[in-house]
Structures are given as C-alpha cells and as structure tokens.
Coordinates of C-alpha atoms (C1' of nucleotides) in Angstrom, one line a residue:
Chain A
M268 CA 28.0 123.5 100.5
H269 CA 28.6 120.9 97.8
Y270 CA 31.0 118.4 98.8
E271 CA 30.8 117.4 95.5
P272 CA 32.4 119.6 92.6
D273 CA 30.1 118.5 90.1
T274 CA 32.4 116.8 87.9
L275 CA 35.1 114.9 89.0
F276 CA 38.6 115.9 89.0
F277 CA 39.8 112.8 87.2
T278 CA 37.2 113.6 84.7
Q279 CA 38.5 116.9 84.1
L280 CA 41.9 115.9 83.7
S281 CA 41.1 113.1 81.6
R282 CA 39.1 115.5 79.5
F283 CA 42.3 118.4 79.1
Q284 CA 44.8 115.7 78.4
R285 CA 42.4 114.3 75.7
L286 CA 41.9 117.7 74.2
Y287 CA 45.6 118.4 74.2
A288 CA 46.6 115.1 72.2
R289 CA 43.8 116.1 69.6
S290 CA 45.6 119.5 69.1
L291 CA 48.6 118.1 68.8
A292 CA 47.1 115.5 66.4
A293 CA 45.5 117.7 64.3
R294 CA 49.1 119.7 64.1
L295 CA 50.7 116.9 63.7
A296 CA 48.6 114.4 61.5
P297 CA 49.7 116.5 58.2
L298 CA 53.3 115.7 58.9
G299 CA 52.6 111.6 59.5
V300 CA 53.4 111.9 63.0
H301 CA 51.2 110.7 65.6
S302 CA 51.1 111.9 69.3
G303 CA 52.4 108.8 70.7
Y304 CA 55.6 109.0 68.7
L305 CA 56.9 111.9 70.2
G306 CA 58.7 110.9 73.1
V307 CA 60.6 108.5 70.9
L308 CA 61.5 110.9 68.2
H309 CA 62.3 113.2 71.3
Y310 CA 64.9 111.1 72.4
L311 CA 66.5 109.7 69.0
W312 CA 66.6 113.3 67.8
Q313 CA 69.0 113.8 70.9
R314 CA 70.9 110.3 70.7
D315 CA 70.0 108.3 67.6
G316 CA 71.3 104.5 67.5
I317 CA 70.3 103.2 70.4
T318 CA 68.4 100.1 71.9
Q319 CA 64.9 99.5 72.6
K320 CA 66.1 99.0 76.4
T321 CA 68.0 102.2 76.5
L322 CA 65.1 104.0 75.2
H323 CA 62.6 102.4 77.4
E324 CA 65.0 103.4 80.6
L325 CA 64.6 107.4 79.2
M326 CA 60.6 106.8 78.5
P327 CA 58.0 106.7 81.3
V328 CA 55.8 103.8 79.2
E329 CA 55.8 100.1 79.8
Q330 CA 58.3 98.1 78.0
A331 CA 55.3 96.4 75.8
T332 CA 53.8 99.7 74.9
L333 CA 57.1 100.7 73.4
S334 CA 57.5 97.8 71.5
N335 CA 54.3 98.5 69.8
T336 CA 55.1 102.2 69.2
L337 CA 58.2 101.2 67.6
K338 CA 56.2 98.5 65.4
R339 CA 53.9 101.4 63.7
M340 CA 56.7 103.8 64.0
E341 CA 58.5 101.2 61.3
R342 CA 55.9 100.7 59.9
D343 CA 55.0 104.4 58.7
G344 CA 59.0 104.7 58.1
L345 CA 59.8 106.9 60.7
I346 CA 62.4 104.4 62.4
A347 CA 64.6 101.4 61.5
R348 CA 65.6 98.7 63.5
T349 CA 69.1 96.7 62.6
P350 CA 70.4 93.8 64.4
D351 CA 72.8 94.9 67.4
P352 CA 76.5 93.1 66.4
D353 CA 76.6 92.9 70.4
D354 CA 73.6 91.0 71.1
K355 CA 71.7 89.0 69.2
R356 CA 68.4 89.8 71.2
A357 CA 68.6 93.5 70.9
H358 CA 68.1 95.9 67.8
V359 CA 69.7 99.2 67.4
I360 CA 67.3 102.0 66.4
T361 CA 68.0 104.5 64.0
L362 CA 65.6 107.3 62.5
T363 CA 64.9 107.7 59.1
P364 CA 66.0 110.5 57.2
R365 CA 62.4 111.4 56.7
A366 CA 62.3 111.4 60.9
N367 CA 65.3 113.5 60.9
A368 CA 64.0 116.0 58.2
L369 CA 60.4 116.5 60.3
K370 CA 62.4 118.0 63.2
P371 CA 62.0 121.5 62.8
Q372 CA 58.1 121.1 61.7
V373 CA 57.2 118.9 64.5
M374 CA 59.0 121.5 67.1
Q375 CA 57.2 123.9 65.3
A376 CA 53.7 122.4 65.9
I377 CA 54.8 121.6 69.9
G378 CA 55.5 125.1 69.9
D379 CA 52.4 126.7 68.4
L380 CA 50.3 124.4 70.6
R381 CA 52.2 125.6 73.7
A382 CA 51.6 128.9 72.4
A383 CA 47.6 128.4 72.3
V384 CA 47.5 126.5 75.5
N385 CA 49.4 129.4 77.3
T386 CA 47.5 132.3 76.1
G387 CA 46.0 134.6 79.1
L388 CA 48.5 132.9 81.5
T389 CA 51.6 134.5 83.1
V390 CA 54.6 133.0 83.0
N391 CA 54.2 132.5 86.6
D392 CA 51.0 130.5 86.1
R393 CA 53.0 128.3 84.0
R394 CA 55.6 127.9 86.5
Y395 CA 53.3 127.4 89.4
F396 CA 50.8 124.5 87.1
R397 CA 54.1 122.6 86.4
R398 CA 55.3 122.8 90.1
I399 CA 52.0 121.5 91.6
M400 CA 51.7 118.9 88.5
R401 CA 54.9 117.6 89.3
Q402 CA 54.3 117.3 93.0
M403 CA 50.9 115.5 92.3
T404 CA 52.7 113.0 90.1
E405 CA 55.2 112.2 93.0
S406 CA 52.8 111.7 95.2
L407 CA 51.0 109.4 92.9
E408 CA 54.3 107.7 92.4
T409 CA 54.6 107.1 96.1
D410 CA 51.0 105.9 96.1
Q411 CA 51.4 103.3 94.0
E412 CA 54.8 102.1 95.8
D413 CA 52.6 101.9 98.9
A414 CA 50.2 99.5 96.9
P415 CA 48.6 96.7 98.6
V416 CA 51.4 94.1 98.3
L417 CA 49.3 91.6 100.2
L418 CA 48.6 88.1 99.3
L419 CA 52.0 87.2 100.8
D420 CA 50.9 84.9 102.8
E421 CA 49.8 81.6 101.3
V422 CA 53.5 81.4 100.1
G423 CA 53.4 78.0 101.9
P424 CA 56.0 74.9 101.9
Chain B
M219 CA 69.2 128.6 78.6
H220 CA 67.4 125.9 77.5
Y221 CA 64.4 126.3 75.3
E222 CA 63.6 122.4 75.3
P223 CA 62.5 121.5 79.0
D224 CA 63.9 118.1 78.6
T225 CA 60.4 116.5 78.5
L226 CA 57.7 117.9 76.7
F227 CA 54.7 119.0 78.6
F228 CA 52.8 117.0 77.1
T229 CA 54.6 113.7 77.9
Q230 CA 54.5 115.0 81.7
L231 CA 50.7 115.6 81.3
S232 CA 50.2 112.1 79.6
R233 CA 52.1 110.9 82.6
F234 CA 50.4 112.2 85.4
Q235 CA 46.8 111.3 84.1
R236 CA 47.9 107.6 83.6
L237 CA 49.3 107.4 87.2
Y238 CA 45.9 109.2 88.1
A239 CA 44.3 106.4 86.8
R240 CA 46.4 103.7 87.6
S241 CA 46.0 104.9 91.3
L242 CA 42.2 104.8 90.9
A243 CA 42.3 101.8 88.9
A244 CA 44.1 100.0 92.1
R245 CA 41.3 101.4 94.5
L246 CA 38.3 100.6 92.2
A247 CA 39.3 96.9 91.0
P248 CA 38.6 95.1 94.0
L249 CA 34.9 96.8 93.7
G250 CA 34.8 95.7 89.8
V251 CA 34.7 99.0 88.5
H252 CA 36.8 100.7 85.8
S253 CA 37.9 104.2 85.8
G254 CA 36.0 104.4 82.9
Y255 CA 32.4 103.5 84.6
L256 CA 32.9 106.3 87.0
G257 CA 31.0 108.9 84.5
V258 CA 28.3 107.2 84.1
L259 CA 28.3 106.2 87.7
H260 CA 28.5 109.8 88.8
Y261 CA 25.5 110.8 86.7
L262 CA 22.9 107.9 87.0
W263 CA 23.8 108.0 90.8
Q264 CA 22.0 111.4 90.6
R265 CA 19.5 110.5 88.2
D266 CA 18.9 107.4 87.2
G267 CA 16.6 105.8 84.1
I268 CA 17.8 107.9 81.3
T269 CA 18.4 107.5 77.7
Q270 CA 21.9 107.1 76.1
K271 CA 21.5 110.2 74.4
T272 CA 20.7 112.1 77.8
L273 CA 23.8 110.7 79.3
H274 CA 25.9 111.3 76.6
E275 CA 24.7 115.2 76.6
L276 CA 26.2 115.2 80.1
M277 CA 29.4 113.5 79.6
P278 CA 32.7 114.7 78.0
V279 CA 33.1 111.6 75.6
E280 CA 31.9 110.6 72.2
Q281 CA 28.8 109.1 71.2
A282 CA 30.8 105.9 70.4
T283 CA 32.5 105.6 73.3
L284 CA 29.7 105.6 75.7
S285 CA 27.8 103.3 74.1
N286 CA 31.2 100.8 74.6
T287 CA 31.4 101.7 77.9
L288 CA 27.7 101.1 78.4
K289 CA 28.3 97.5 76.9
R290 CA 30.8 96.7 79.3
M291 CA 29.1 98.2 82.0
E292 CA 26.2 95.4 81.2
R293 CA 28.1 92.8 81.1
D294 CA 29.8 93.4 84.2
G295 CA 26.1 93.5 85.8
L296 CA 26.2 97.3 86.7
I297 CA 23.7 98.5 84.4
A298 CA 20.4 97.3 82.7
R299 CA 19.4 98.6 79.3
T300 CA 15.5 98.3 78.8
P301 CA 13.6 99.8 75.6
D302 CA 12.1 102.9 75.9
P303 CA 8.9 102.7 75.9
D304 CA 8.2 106.1 73.9
D305 CA 11.1 105.9 71.4
K306 CA 11.8 102.3 69.9
R307 CA 15.3 103.4 68.9
A308 CA 16.2 104.1 72.1
H309 CA 17.0 102.2 75.6
V310 CA 16.4 103.7 79.3
I311 CA 19.5 102.9 81.2
T312 CA 19.4 101.8 84.9
L313 CA 21.5 101.2 87.7
T314 CA 21.5 97.1 88.8
P315 CA 21.2 97.2 92.8
R316 CA 25.0 96.2 93.0
A317 CA 26.0 99.6 91.2
N318 CA 23.7 101.5 93.9
A319 CA 25.1 99.5 96.9
L320 CA 28.6 100.6 95.4
K321 CA 28.1 104.2 95.7
P322 CA 29.9 104.5 99.3
Q323 CA 33.1 102.5 98.4
V324 CA 33.5 104.4 95.0
M325 CA 33.1 107.6 96.7
Q326 CA 35.7 106.5 99.3
A327 CA 37.9 105.2 96.9
I328 CA 37.9 108.7 95.0
G329 CA 37.9 110.5 98.1
D330 CA 41.2 108.3 99.6
L331 CA 43.1 109.1 96.4
R332 CA 42.3 113.1 96.3
A333 CA 43.7 113.3 99.8
A334 CA 46.7 111.1 98.6
V335 CA 47.5 113.3 95.6
N336 CA 47.1 116.4 97.6
T337 CA 49.2 115.7 100.6
G338 CA 51.5 118.5 100.6
L339 CA 49.4 121.1 99.0
T340 CA 47.5 123.9 100.2
V341 CA 43.8 124.7 99.6
N342 CA 45.1 127.5 97.5
D343 CA 47.3 125.6 95.3
R344 CA 44.5 122.9 94.5
R345 CA 42.4 126.1 93.6
Y346 CA 44.9 127.4 91.3
F347 CA 45.7 124.5 89.7
R348 CA 42.4 123.8 88.7
R349 CA 41.7 127.0 87.6
I350 CA 44.7 127.0 84.8
M351 CA 43.5 123.8 83.9
R352 CA 40.1 124.9 83.5
Q353 CA 41.7 128.2 81.3
M354 CA 43.8 125.8 79.5
T355 CA 40.8 123.6 78.4
E356 CA 39.0 126.7 77.1
S357 CA 41.9 127.3 75.2
L358 CA 42.0 124.2 73.7
E359 CA 38.6 124.3 72.8
T360 CA 38.8 127.2 71.2
D361 CA 41.7 125.8 69.0
Q362 CA 39.4 123.0 67.7
E363 CA 36.8 125.1 66.9
D364 CA 39.4 127.2 64.6
A365 CA 40.7 123.8 63.2
P366 CA 41.6 124.0 59.4
V367 CA 38.1 123.5 57.9
L368 CA 39.7 123.4 54.8
L369 CA 38.8 121.1 51.9
L370 CA 35.7 123.0 51.2
D371 CA 36.5 123.6 47.8
E372 CA 35.8 120.5 45.6
V373 CA 32.1 120.6 46.6
G374 CA 31.0 121.3 43.0
P375 CA 28.7 119.2 40.9
Chain C
dT231 C1' 80.6 72.4 78.1
dG232 C1' 75.6 71.9 79.4
dG233 C1' 72.4 73.6 81.2
dC234 C1' 69.9 77.1 84.2
dG235 C1' 68.7 81.8 85.5
dC236 C1' 68.5 86.5 83.7
dT237 C1' 67.2 89.6 79.8
dA238 C1' 65.7 92.0 75.3
dT239 C1' 62.1 91.9 72.8
dA240 C1' 57.5 90.3 70.7
dT241 C1' 52.8 89.0 71.3
dA242 C1' 48.2 88.1 73.5
dG243 C1' 44.3 89.8 75.5
dC244 C1' 42.1 94.1 78.1
dC245 C1' 40.3 99.4 78.4
dT246 C1' 39.6 103.6 76.9
dG247 C1' 39.2 107.1 73.8
dC248 C1' 38.6 108.2 68.6
dT249 C1' 36.1 108.9 63.4
dA250 C1' 33.5 106.9 60.3
dT251 C1' 29.8 104.3 59.1
dC252 C1' 25.2 101.5 59.3
dA253 C1' 20.6 100.0 60.5
dA254 C1' 16.7 101.0 63.0
dC255 C1' 13.2 104.1 63.5
dA256 C1' 10.9 108.8 64.0
dA257 C1' 8.5 112.8 61.8
dG258 C1' 6.9 115.6 58.3
dG259 C1' 6.0 117.3 53.7
dG260 C1' 3.6 116.0 49.4
Chain D
dC25 C1' 0.1 107.0 53.3
dC26 C1' 4.6 106.9 51.5
dC27 C1' 9.0 109.0 50.8
dT28 C1' 12.7 111.3 52.4
dT29 C1' 15.2 113.1 56.1
dG30 C1' 17.0 113.1 60.6
dT31 C1' 18.3 111.1 65.0
dT32 C1' 19.5 107.2 68.6
dG33 C1' 22.1 103.9 69.1
dA34 C1' 25.7 100.2 67.6
dT35 C1' 30.0 98.4 65.0
dA36 C1' 34.3 98.4 62.5
dG37 C1' 38.7 99.9 62.8
dC38 C1' 42.7 102.5 64.7
dA39 C1' 45.8 104.8 68.4
dG40 C1' 48.1 104.2 72.5
dG41 C1' 47.6 102.7 77.0
dC42 C1' 48.3 98.4 80.2
dT43 C1' 49.2 93.6 82.7
dA44 C1' 50.9 88.7 82.0
dT45 C1' 53.5 85.5 79.1
dA46 C1' 56.1 83.4 75.6
dT47 C1' 60.7 83.3 72.9
dA48 C1' 65.6 83.9 71.8
dG49 C1' 69.7 84.4 73.0
dC50 C1' 73.3 85.9 77.0
dG51 C1' 76.2 84.6 80.5
dC52 C1' 77.7 81.7 84.3
dC53 C1' 79.0 77.9 87.4
dA54 C1' 79.2 73.1 88.3

DNA sequence: TGGCGCTATATAGCCTGCTATCAACAAGGG
DNA sequence: CCCTTGTTGATAGCAGGCTATATAGCGCCA
C-alpha cells in the first residue's frame, strides 16, 4: 500500500491549471486576448469606468499584478487610462471599442472550453467538483491567516 | 437564472492553485526549497543520478522549464551536474547531501498541507475530486491534440 | 497653513511556466 | 572519413504571478 501516490497532488493540480490556461490561450489568441486579461474584461464588461483600486477589490490578484496586467492591456489596445478628476493619484479605466466588441467571441471561447472540459461529466460531477474546490480554497485561506506571524519578539525599545 | 456564475471557473481554479502554491511555499521556505523544485526532488529521491532527458520524460513540464529549474537548484546547492561519460552532450544530475537530508522535512511539509486542505472532507470527497480532475485533465489533453493545425498549405516550393 | 501619515499606483526583482531557437555533440550513410 | 541529420541541453524573450519598495497626491490636525 503506497503512501505516496506517485505524483503529488500539487503537481497534478498545477498541470491541470496549466492545461486549462493553455486551451484557453489557444482559443483567445486569435482575438488578441491573453488569459490574464479575462478577469479584468469580466468586471469591466459589467461595470466600465472604474479605478484600479475598485477593480483590485473585486479581483483575487495582488495590486502589483493587476498594475502590470493593465499595462499590457493598454499596450494591446484593450483599455485606456484617463486621469480621475476627483483624485490625481488615480486613473479611470475604460474599455476601448475593440474590447467591447470582443465580448461575444470571448464568451463563446469560454463556453466552448467549458463544454470540452465537461465532456463525460454529469451536472452533479461539476457541482460536486466546484463545491470541494471551494471548500479546499477556504481551508487554504484559513491556513494563510494562521501563518507563522513569529518574529514578534525583538521589537525592543 | 444566471448563465454566468459571477466568477469564471478558470479564475477560481487559478486562484486555488496559487493559494496551494503559496501555502506550500510558506512551509518550504525555511528549508530553502521552492515549489518548482518539488517534482525534481520527488523523482531524484526515487532514482538519483539520471540525465536531464530522463528526468524530463518523467515530468509534465517543458524541457526549457526544467533546464531553468535545475539551474536554480544548482545555484541553491540542491543538485550537482557532472558530465555524462557516455554522451558529452549530457550531464548526470545528482542530489547533494543537503537535498537528501531534506527529504523528511519536505515530506512532512507536504503531509501537513495535505491535512490542512483536507479538513472537513471525507475520503470519498478526496477520491471523487481527484477522479474528476483526472478526467478533466484528459479532456484538456485531447483538446490540445485536436488543436487547429492549420497553416498546412503554403508549404509549396 | 505646513507637515505627517495614509493611499493609489508604479517599479524592481524574483519564480515558474511557455515557445522558439541555437550550439554542441552523436550517429549513420555515402 | 566527412557530411548531413537528429538529439541534448541552454538561452532569449514573453506572460503572469508574487513581495517589497518607491512616488505622488490626499487629508487632517496642530
């Protein structure tokens, strides 16, 4: 009875995520969209003209990551950043016409991939999978809160 | 009835994978091990002294990725590369004593994390999850084989 | 009002992955 | 024996993540 299941769970998970990203990339490439842009597009399609800060509050990536992603999206002509009249530190992010026009094709690509990945699975399988993934995600969030805060001595005078 | 489930499956999956990697990193950092090293360590602990090519055949990453990972592991004193006597292009990769000594702690870290992630899940949940993940992974592999090979005209003289 | 601390964003530097390409060596055929 | 073709590994350059830190502007309070 093997204790170590030959390939690590982490390895399989990473591989799965990378395969997913690659299939997505294959479908999005002709549109000039990268997988990292998806989250931004998703929220801006719902609510255009917000600041980076607001967008950041909606998305599960760090501020620096978002900043870099927005830079590439600007370079690729998907968003524009105009100064926020109310706060000179901030910029209002808006989608370009091109980005707006892309929505149906991007949605189609996502749907296509979803269908491909779901072949052979029941509705129940999918729900169950998402439920377990959500629960594991919560456990990981907790795990990181419980992080070793240590080094709290040495605060001396 | 929402068709679009608020956050994209891909986004959730990526986030889950990143959280997993981060929790792993938190446990491995004190050992001087990065998450990308795990696969290499895993296989070399089983079978030390193989070439990069052999290792590559075992691992689900591209050759260039492996090459870079090995470079960082060498820099960090975990592996050594000695010339292969049978083939002057190749190097034999061996673990350093430090890397060998690290095995119990790394295994412990992996086990700890596994336990943390599995809290609240039944054995059945875990098995089911892995099964669905494996099946989705296979669907994605198929998806990429079916890739648009296109551009096969224009070969003419 | 002048300065200090907080906040919005950008940048530097790293890890991990990818594709494309190159250099060096191996192996076989003519 | 040499020359072509294949194979092993390294490198360049990019995407997308991260932490840490810098910069600029906002706001408040003394």
